[in-house]
PDB file of C-alpha atoms in Angstrom:
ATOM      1  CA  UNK A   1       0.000   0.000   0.000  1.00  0.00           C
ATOM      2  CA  UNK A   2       1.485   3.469  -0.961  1.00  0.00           C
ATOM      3  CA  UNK A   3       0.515   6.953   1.373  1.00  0.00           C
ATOM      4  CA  UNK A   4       0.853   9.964  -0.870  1.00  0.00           C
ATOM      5  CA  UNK A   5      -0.989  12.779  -1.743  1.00  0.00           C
ATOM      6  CA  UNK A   6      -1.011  13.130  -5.672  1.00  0.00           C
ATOM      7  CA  UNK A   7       2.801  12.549  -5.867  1.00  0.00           C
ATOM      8  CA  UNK A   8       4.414  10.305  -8.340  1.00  0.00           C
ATOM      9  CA  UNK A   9       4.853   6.796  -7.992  1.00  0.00           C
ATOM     10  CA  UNK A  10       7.615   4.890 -10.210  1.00  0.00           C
ATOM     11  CA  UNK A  11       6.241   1.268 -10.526  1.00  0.00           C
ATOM     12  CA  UNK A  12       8.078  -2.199 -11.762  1.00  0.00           C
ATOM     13  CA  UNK A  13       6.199  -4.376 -14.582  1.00  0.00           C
ATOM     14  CA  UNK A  14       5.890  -6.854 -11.966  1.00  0.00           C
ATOM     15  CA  UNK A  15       3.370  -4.063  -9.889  1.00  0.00           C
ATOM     16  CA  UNK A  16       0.780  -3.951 -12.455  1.00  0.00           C
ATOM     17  CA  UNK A  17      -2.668  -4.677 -10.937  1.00  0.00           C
ATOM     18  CA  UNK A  18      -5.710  -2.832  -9.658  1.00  0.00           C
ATOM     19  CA  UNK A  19      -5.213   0.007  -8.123  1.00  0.00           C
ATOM     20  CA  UNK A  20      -7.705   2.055  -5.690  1.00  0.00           C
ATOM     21  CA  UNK A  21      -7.782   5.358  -3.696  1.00  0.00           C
ATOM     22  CA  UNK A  22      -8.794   5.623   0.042  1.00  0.00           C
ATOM     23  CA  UNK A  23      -9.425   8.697   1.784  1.00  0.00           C
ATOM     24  CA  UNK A  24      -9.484   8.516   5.702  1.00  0.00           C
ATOM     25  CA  UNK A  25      -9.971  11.466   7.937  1.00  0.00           C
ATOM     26  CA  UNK A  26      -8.393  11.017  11.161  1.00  0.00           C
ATOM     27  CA  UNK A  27     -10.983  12.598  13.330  1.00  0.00           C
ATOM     28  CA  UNK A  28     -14.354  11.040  11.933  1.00  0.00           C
ATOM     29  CA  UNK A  29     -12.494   7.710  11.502  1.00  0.00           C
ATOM     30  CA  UNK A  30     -14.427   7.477   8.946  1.00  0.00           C
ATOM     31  CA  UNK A  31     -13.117   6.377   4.791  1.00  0.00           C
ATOM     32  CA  UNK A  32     -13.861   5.947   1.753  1.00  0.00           C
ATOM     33  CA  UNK A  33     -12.787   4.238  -1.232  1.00  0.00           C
ATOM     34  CA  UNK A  34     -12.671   4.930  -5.095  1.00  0.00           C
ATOM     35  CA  UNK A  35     -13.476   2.200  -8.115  1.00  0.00           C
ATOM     36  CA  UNK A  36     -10.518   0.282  -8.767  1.00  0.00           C
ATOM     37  CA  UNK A  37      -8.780   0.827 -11.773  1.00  0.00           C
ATOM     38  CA  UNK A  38      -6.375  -1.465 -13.931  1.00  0.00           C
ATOM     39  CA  UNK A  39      -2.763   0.100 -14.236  1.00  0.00           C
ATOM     40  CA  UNK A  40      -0.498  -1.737 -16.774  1.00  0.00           C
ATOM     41  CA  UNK A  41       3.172  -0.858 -16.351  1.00  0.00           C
ATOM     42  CA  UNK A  42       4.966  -1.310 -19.646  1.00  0.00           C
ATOM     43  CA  UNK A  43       8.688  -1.614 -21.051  1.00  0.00           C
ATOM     44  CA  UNK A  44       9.714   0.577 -24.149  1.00  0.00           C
ATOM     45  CA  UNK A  45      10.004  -1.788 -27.134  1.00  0.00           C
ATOM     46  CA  UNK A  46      13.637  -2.866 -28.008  1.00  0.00           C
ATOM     47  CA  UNK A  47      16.051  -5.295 -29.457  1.00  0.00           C
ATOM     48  CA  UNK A  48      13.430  -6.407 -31.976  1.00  0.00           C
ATOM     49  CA  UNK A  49      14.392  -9.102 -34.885  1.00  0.00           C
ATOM     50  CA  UNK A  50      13.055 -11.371 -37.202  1.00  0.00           C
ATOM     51  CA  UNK A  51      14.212 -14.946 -37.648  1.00  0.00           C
ATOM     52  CA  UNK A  52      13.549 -17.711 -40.501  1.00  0.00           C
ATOM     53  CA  UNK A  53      12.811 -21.727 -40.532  1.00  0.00           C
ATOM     54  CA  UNK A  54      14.957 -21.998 -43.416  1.00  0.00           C
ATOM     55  CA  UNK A  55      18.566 -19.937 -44.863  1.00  0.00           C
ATOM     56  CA  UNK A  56      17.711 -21.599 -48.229  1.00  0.00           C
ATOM     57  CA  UNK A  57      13.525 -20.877 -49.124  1.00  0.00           C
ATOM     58  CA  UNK A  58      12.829 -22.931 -52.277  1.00  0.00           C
ATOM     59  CA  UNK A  59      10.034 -22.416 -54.443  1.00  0.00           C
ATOM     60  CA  UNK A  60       7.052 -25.147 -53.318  1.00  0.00           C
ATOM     61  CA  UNK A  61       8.419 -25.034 -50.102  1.00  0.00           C
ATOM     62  CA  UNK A  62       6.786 -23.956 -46.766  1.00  0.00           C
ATOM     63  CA  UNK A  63       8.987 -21.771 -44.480  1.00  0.00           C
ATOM     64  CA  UNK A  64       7.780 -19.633 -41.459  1.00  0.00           C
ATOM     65  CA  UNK A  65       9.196 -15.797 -40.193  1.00  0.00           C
ATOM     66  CA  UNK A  66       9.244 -15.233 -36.495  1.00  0.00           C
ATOM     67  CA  UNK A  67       9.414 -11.799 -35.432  1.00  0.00           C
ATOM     68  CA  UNK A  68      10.214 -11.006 -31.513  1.00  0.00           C
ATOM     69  CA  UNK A  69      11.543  -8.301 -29.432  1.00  0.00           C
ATOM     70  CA  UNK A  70      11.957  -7.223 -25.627  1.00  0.00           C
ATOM     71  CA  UNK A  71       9.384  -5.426 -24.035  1.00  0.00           C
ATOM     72  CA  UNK A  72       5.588  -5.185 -23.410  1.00  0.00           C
ATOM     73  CA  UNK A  73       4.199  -6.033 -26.538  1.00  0.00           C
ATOM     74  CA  UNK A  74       0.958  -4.596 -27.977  1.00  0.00           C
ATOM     75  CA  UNK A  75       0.352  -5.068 -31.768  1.00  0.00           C
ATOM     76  CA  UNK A  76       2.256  -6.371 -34.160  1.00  0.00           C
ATOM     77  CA  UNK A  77       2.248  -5.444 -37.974  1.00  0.00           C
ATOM     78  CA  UNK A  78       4.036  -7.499 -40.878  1.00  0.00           C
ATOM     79  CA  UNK A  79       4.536  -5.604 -44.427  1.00  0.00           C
ATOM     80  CA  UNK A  80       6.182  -6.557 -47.826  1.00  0.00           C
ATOM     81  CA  UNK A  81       7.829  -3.682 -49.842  1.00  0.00           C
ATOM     82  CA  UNK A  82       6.125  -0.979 -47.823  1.00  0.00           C
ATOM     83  CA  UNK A  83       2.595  -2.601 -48.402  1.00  0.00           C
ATOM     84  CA  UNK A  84       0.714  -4.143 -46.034  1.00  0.00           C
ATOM     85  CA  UNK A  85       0.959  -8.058 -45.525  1.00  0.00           C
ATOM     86  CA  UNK A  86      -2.596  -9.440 -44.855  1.00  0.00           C
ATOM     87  CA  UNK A  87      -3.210 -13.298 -44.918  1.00  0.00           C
ATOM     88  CA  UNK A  88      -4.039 -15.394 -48.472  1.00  0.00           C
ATOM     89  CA  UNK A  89      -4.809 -19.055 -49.222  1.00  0.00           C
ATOM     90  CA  UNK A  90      -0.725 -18.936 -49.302  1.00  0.00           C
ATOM     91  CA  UNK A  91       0.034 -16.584 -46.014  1.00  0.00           C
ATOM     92  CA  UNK A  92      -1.369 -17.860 -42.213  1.00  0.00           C
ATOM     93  CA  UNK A  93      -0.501 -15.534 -39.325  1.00  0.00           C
ATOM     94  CA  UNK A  94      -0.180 -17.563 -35.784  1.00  0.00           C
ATOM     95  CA  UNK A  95       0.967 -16.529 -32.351  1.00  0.00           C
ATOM     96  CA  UNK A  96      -1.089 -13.033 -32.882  1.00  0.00           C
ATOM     97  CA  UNK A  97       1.061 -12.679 -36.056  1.00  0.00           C
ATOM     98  CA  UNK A  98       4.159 -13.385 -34.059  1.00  0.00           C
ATOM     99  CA  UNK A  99       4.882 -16.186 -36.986  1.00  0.00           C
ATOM    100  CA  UNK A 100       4.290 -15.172 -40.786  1.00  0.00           C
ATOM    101  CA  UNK A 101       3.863 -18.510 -42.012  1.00  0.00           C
ATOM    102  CA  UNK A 102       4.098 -19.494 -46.277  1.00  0.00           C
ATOM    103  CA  UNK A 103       2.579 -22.880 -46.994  1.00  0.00           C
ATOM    104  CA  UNK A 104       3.896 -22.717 -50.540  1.00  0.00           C
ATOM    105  CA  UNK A 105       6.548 -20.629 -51.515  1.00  0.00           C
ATOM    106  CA  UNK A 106       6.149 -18.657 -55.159  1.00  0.00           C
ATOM    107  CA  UNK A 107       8.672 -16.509 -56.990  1.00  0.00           C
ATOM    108  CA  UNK A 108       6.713 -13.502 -55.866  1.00  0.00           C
ATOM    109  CA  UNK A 109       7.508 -13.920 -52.450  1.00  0.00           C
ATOM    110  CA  UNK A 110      10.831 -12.888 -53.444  1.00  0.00           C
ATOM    111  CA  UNK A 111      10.624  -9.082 -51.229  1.00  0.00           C
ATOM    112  CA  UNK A 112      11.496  -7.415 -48.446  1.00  0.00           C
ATOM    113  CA  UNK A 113       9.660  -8.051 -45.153  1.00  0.00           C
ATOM    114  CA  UNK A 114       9.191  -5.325 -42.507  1.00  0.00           C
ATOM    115  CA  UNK A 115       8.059  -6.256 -39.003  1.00  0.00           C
ATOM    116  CA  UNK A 116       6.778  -3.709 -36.807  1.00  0.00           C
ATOM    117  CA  UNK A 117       5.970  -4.005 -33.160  1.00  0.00           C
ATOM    118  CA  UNK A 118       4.464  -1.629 -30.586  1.00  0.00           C
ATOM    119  CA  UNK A 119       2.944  -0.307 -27.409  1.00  0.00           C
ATOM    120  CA  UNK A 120       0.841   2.686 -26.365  1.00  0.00           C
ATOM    121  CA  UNK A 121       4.212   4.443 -25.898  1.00  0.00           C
ATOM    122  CA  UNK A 122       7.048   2.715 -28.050  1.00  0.00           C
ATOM    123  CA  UNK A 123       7.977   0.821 -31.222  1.00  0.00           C
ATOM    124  CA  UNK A 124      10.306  -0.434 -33.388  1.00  0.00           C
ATOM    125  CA  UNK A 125      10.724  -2.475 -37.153  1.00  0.00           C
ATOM    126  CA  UNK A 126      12.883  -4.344 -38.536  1.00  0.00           C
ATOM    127  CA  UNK A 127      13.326  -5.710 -42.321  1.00  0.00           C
ATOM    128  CA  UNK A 128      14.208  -9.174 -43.500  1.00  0.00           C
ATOM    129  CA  UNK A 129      15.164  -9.795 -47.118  1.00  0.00           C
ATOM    130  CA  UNK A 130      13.821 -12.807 -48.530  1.00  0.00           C
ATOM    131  CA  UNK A 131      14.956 -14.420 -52.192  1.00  0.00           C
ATOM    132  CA  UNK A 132      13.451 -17.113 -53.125  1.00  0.00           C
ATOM    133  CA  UNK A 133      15.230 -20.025 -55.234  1.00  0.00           C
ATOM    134  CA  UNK A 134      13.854 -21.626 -58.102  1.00  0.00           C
ATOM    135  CA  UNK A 135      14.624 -23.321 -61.309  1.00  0.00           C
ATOM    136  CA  UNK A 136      15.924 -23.311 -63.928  1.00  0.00           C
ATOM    137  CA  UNK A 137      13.130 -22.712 -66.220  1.00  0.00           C
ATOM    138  CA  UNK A 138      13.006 -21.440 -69.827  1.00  0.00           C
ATOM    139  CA  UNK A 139      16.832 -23.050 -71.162  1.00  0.00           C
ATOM    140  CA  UNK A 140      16.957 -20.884 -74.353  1.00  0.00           C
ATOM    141  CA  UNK A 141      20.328 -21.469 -76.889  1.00  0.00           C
ATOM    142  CA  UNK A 142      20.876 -18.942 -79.122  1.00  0.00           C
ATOM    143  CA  UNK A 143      20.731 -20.042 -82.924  1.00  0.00           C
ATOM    144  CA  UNK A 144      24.229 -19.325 -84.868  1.00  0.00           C
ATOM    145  CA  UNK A 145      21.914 -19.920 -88.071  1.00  0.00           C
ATOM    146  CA  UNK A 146      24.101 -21.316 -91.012  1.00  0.00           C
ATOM    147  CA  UNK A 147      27.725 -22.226 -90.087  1.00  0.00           C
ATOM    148  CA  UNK A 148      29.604 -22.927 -92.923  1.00  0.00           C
ATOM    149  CA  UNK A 149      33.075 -25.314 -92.323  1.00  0.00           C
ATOM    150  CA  UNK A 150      35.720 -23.686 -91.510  1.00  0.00           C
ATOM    151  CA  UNK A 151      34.515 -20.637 -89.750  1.00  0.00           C
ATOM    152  CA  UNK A 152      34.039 -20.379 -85.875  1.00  0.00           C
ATOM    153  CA  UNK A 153      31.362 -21.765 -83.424  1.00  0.00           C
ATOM    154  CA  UNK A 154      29.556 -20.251 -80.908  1.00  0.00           C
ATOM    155  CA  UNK A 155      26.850 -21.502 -78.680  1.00  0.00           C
ATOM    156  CA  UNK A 156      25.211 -19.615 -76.247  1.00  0.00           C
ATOM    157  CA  UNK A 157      22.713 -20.537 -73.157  1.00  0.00           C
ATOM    158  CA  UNK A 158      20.379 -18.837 -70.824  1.00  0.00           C
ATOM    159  CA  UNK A 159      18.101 -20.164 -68.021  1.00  0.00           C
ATOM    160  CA  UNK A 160      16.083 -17.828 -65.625  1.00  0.00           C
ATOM    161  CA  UNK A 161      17.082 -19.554 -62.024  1.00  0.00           C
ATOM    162  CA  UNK A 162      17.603 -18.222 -58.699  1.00  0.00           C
ATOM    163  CA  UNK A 163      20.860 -18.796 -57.985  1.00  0.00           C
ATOM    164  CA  UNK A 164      21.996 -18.620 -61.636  1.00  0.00           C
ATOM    165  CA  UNK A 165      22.321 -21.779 -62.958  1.00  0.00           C
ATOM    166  CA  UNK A 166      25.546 -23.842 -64.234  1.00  0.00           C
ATOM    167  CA  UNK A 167      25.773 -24.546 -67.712  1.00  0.00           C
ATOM    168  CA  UNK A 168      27.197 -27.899 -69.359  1.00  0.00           C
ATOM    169  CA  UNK A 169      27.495 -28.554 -72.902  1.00  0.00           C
ATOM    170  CA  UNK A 170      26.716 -32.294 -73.893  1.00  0.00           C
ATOM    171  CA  UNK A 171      27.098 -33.812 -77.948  1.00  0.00           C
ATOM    172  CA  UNK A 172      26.779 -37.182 -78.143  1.00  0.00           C
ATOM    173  CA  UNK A 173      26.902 -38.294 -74.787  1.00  0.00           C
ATOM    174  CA  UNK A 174      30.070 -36.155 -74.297  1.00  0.00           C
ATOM    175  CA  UNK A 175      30.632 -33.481 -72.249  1.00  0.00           C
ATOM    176  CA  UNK A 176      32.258 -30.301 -74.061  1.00  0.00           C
ATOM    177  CA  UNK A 177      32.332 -27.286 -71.814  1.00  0.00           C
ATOM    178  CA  UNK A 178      31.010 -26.322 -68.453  1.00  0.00           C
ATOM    179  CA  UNK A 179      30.243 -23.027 -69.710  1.00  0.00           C
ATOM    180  CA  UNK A 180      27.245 -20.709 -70.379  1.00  0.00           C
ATOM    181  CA  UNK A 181      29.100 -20.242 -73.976  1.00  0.00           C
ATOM    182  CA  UNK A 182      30.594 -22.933 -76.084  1.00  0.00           C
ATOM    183  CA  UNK A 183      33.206 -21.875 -78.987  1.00  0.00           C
ATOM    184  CA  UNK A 184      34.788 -24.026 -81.598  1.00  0.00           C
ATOM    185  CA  UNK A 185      37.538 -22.696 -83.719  1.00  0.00           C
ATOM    186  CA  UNK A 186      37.119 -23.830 -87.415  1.00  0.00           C
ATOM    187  CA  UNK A 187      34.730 -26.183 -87.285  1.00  0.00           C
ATOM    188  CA  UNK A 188      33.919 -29.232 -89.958  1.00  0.00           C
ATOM    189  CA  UNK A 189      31.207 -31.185 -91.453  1.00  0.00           C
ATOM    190  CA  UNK A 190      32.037 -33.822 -88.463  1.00  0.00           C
ATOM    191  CA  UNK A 191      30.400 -31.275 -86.112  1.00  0.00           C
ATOM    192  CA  UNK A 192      27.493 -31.265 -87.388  1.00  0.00           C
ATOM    193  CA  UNK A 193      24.551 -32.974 -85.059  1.00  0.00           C
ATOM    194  CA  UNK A 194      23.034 -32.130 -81.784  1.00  0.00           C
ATOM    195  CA  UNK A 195      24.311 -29.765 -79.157  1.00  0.00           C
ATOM    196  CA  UNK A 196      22.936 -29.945 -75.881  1.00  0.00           C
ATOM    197  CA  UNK A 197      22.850 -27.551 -72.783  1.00  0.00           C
ATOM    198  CA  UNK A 198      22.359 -28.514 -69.391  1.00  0.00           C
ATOM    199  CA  UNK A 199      21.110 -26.276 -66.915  1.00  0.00           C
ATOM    200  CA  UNK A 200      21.144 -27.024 -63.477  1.00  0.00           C
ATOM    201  CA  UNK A 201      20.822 -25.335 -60.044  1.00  0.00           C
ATOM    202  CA  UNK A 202      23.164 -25.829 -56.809  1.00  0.00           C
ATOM    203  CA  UNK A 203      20.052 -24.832 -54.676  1.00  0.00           C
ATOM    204  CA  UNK A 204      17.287 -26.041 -55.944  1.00  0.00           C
ATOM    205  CA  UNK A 205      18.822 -29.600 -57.105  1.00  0.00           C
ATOM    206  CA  UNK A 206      17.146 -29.168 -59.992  1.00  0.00           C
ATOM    207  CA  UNK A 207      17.992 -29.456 -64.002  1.00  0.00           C
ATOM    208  CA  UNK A 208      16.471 -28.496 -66.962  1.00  0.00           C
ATOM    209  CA  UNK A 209      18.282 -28.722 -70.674  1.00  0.00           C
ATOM    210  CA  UNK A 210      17.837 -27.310 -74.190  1.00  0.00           C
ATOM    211  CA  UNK A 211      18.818 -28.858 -77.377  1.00  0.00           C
ATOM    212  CA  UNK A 212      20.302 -27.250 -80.904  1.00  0.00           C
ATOM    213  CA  UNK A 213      20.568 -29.225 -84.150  1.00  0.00           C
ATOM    214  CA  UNK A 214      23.168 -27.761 -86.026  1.00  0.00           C
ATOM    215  CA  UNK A 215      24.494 -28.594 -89.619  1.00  0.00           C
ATOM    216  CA  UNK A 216      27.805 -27.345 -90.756  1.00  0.00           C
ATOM    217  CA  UNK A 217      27.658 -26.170 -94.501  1.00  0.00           C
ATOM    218  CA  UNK A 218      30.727 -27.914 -96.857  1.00  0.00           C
ATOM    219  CA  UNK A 219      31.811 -24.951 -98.412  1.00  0.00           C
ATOM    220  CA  UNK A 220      32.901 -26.141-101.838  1.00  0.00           C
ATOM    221  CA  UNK A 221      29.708 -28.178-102.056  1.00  0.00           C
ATOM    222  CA  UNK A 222      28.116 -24.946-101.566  1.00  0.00           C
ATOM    223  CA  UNK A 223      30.448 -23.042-104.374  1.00  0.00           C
ATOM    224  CA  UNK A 224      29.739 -25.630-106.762  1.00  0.00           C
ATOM    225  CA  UNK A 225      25.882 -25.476-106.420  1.00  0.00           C
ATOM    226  CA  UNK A 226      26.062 -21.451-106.954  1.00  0.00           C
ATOM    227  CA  UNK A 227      28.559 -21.775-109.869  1.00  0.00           C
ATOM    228  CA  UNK A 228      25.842 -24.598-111.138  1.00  0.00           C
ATOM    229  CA  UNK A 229      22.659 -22.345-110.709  1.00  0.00           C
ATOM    230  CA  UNK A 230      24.474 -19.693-111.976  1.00  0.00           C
ATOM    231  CA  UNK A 231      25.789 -21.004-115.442  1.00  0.00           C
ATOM    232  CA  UNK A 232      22.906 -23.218-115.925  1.00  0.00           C
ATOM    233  CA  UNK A 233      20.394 -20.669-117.139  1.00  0.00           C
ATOM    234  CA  UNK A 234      17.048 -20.910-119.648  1.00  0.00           C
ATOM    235  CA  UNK A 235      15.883 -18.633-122.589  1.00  0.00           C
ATOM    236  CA  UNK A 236      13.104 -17.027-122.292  1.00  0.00           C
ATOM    237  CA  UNK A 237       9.865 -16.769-123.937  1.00  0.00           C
ATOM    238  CA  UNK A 238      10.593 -13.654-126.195  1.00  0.00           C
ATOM    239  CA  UNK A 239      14.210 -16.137-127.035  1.00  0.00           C
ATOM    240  CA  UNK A 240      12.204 -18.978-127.940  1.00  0.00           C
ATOM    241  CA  UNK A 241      10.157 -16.801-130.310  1.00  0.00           C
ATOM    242  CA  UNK A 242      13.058 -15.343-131.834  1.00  0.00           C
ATOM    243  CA  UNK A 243      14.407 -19.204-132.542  1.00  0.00           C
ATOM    244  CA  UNK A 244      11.083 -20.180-133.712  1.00  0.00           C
ATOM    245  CA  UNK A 245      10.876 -17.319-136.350  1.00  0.00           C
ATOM    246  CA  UNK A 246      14.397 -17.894-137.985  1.00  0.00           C
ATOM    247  CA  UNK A 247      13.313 -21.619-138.228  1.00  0.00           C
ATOM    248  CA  UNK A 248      10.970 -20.578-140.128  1.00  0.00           C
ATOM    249  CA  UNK A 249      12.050 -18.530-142.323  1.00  0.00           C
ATOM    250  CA  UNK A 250      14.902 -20.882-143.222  1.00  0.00           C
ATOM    251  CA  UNK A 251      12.285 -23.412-144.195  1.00  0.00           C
ATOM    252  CA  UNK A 252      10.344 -21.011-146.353  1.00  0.00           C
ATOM    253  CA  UNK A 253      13.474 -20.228-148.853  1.00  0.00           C
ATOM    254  CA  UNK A 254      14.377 -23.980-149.005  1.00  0.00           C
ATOM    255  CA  UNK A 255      10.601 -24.370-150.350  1.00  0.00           C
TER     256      UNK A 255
END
């Protein structure tokens, strides 16, 4: 019990309660009491942080954020890129949104996640960066169009993966290059065939692959067909006249 007239009282969390006034008057020896009235005593909100089920979130994947901090906590508020977070088929809260759960991680979960906690008096946020990992999807290679023998290969590949993808180049059961690129210095007819790229991701354990038929042009084949369309031409109709005419007239004077 505390005697004071209207002075201050500094309390400890553990003192939060009920509290009531009672006025006695020493001569009456009589008293009376006010209503009681609830008094929370609350800490300033500090040393907040968030914390993840998983270092490695892969798409499909469920994986929960648990935000905490020291101090008497009121309310707590979860946003993604400034915007408010608010639950989804795909988002539970739990733990009066102490946990952010994802039953199924997407791509677009990929973000920045702000937590923000609070009192009547204090509060503080923190952000968590969150990538998520996926593929590799999409394995594009990039089309040289006609090589002719003799010149220079070059093979190029692309995947859209989160961490970027490794790249292996694969003809006929053989491995070429572990490259994104492959390049082949003056190339021949044997090189023709099928050129496959492999991509695959450390994270993810996935793998995905493209392939590229290519055909490698013999180049004197290909000067001896132009020299042949070239030389082997037709007449024409007006030239076919002109023969027919002089025929003819050849056969007239013999008559």
């Amino acid at each position: 019990m505390f005697s004071s007239t209207g002075a201050q009282i500094n309390l400890e969390i553990e003192q939060s309660g009920n509290y009531s006034c009672q006025a006695v008057n020493s001569k009456t020896l009589r008293y009376t009491s006010s209503q009681p009235e609830e008094i929370s005593v609350l800490k300033n909100i500090t040393n907040i942080y968030i914390t993840s089920s998983s270092n490695v979130p892969v798409e499909g994947a469920s994986v929960n954020l648990t935000c905490d901090a020291s101090g008497s906590i009121f309310i707590r508020e979860w946003m993604i890129n400034g915007v408010e977070l608010k639950p989804s088929e795909n988002i539970v809260f739990y733990e009066e949104k102490r946990v952010l759960s994802f039953r199924n991680l997407a791509q677009k979960d990929t973000g920045r996640y702000t937590c923000r906690i609070s009192n009547s008096f204090s509060s503080q946020s923190v952000d968590f960066t969150m990538n998520v990992n996926y593929g590799p999807e999409n394995v594009q290679i990039s089309d040289p169009g006609k090589v002719q023998e003799g010149s220079t290969l070059k093979l190029s590949c692309s995947a859209e993966s989160v961490p970027t993808a490794k790249y292996t180049w694969i003809k006929d059961g053989t491995i070429l290059v572990q490259s994104h690129e492959y390049t082949k210095e003056n190339i021949k007819s044997s090189d023709s065939g099928e050129y496959i790229c492999r991509a695959t991701n450390d994270i993810t354990l996935k793998s995905s692959e493209a392939s590229h038929a290519l055909h490698v042009t013999d180049l004197k084949m290909e000067n001896v067909y132009e020299n042949t369309s070239n030389t082997g031409s037709f007449n024409t109709d007006e030239e076919n006249k002109h023969v027919y005419e002089n025929t003819h007239d050849i056969y007239d004077r013999n008559m």
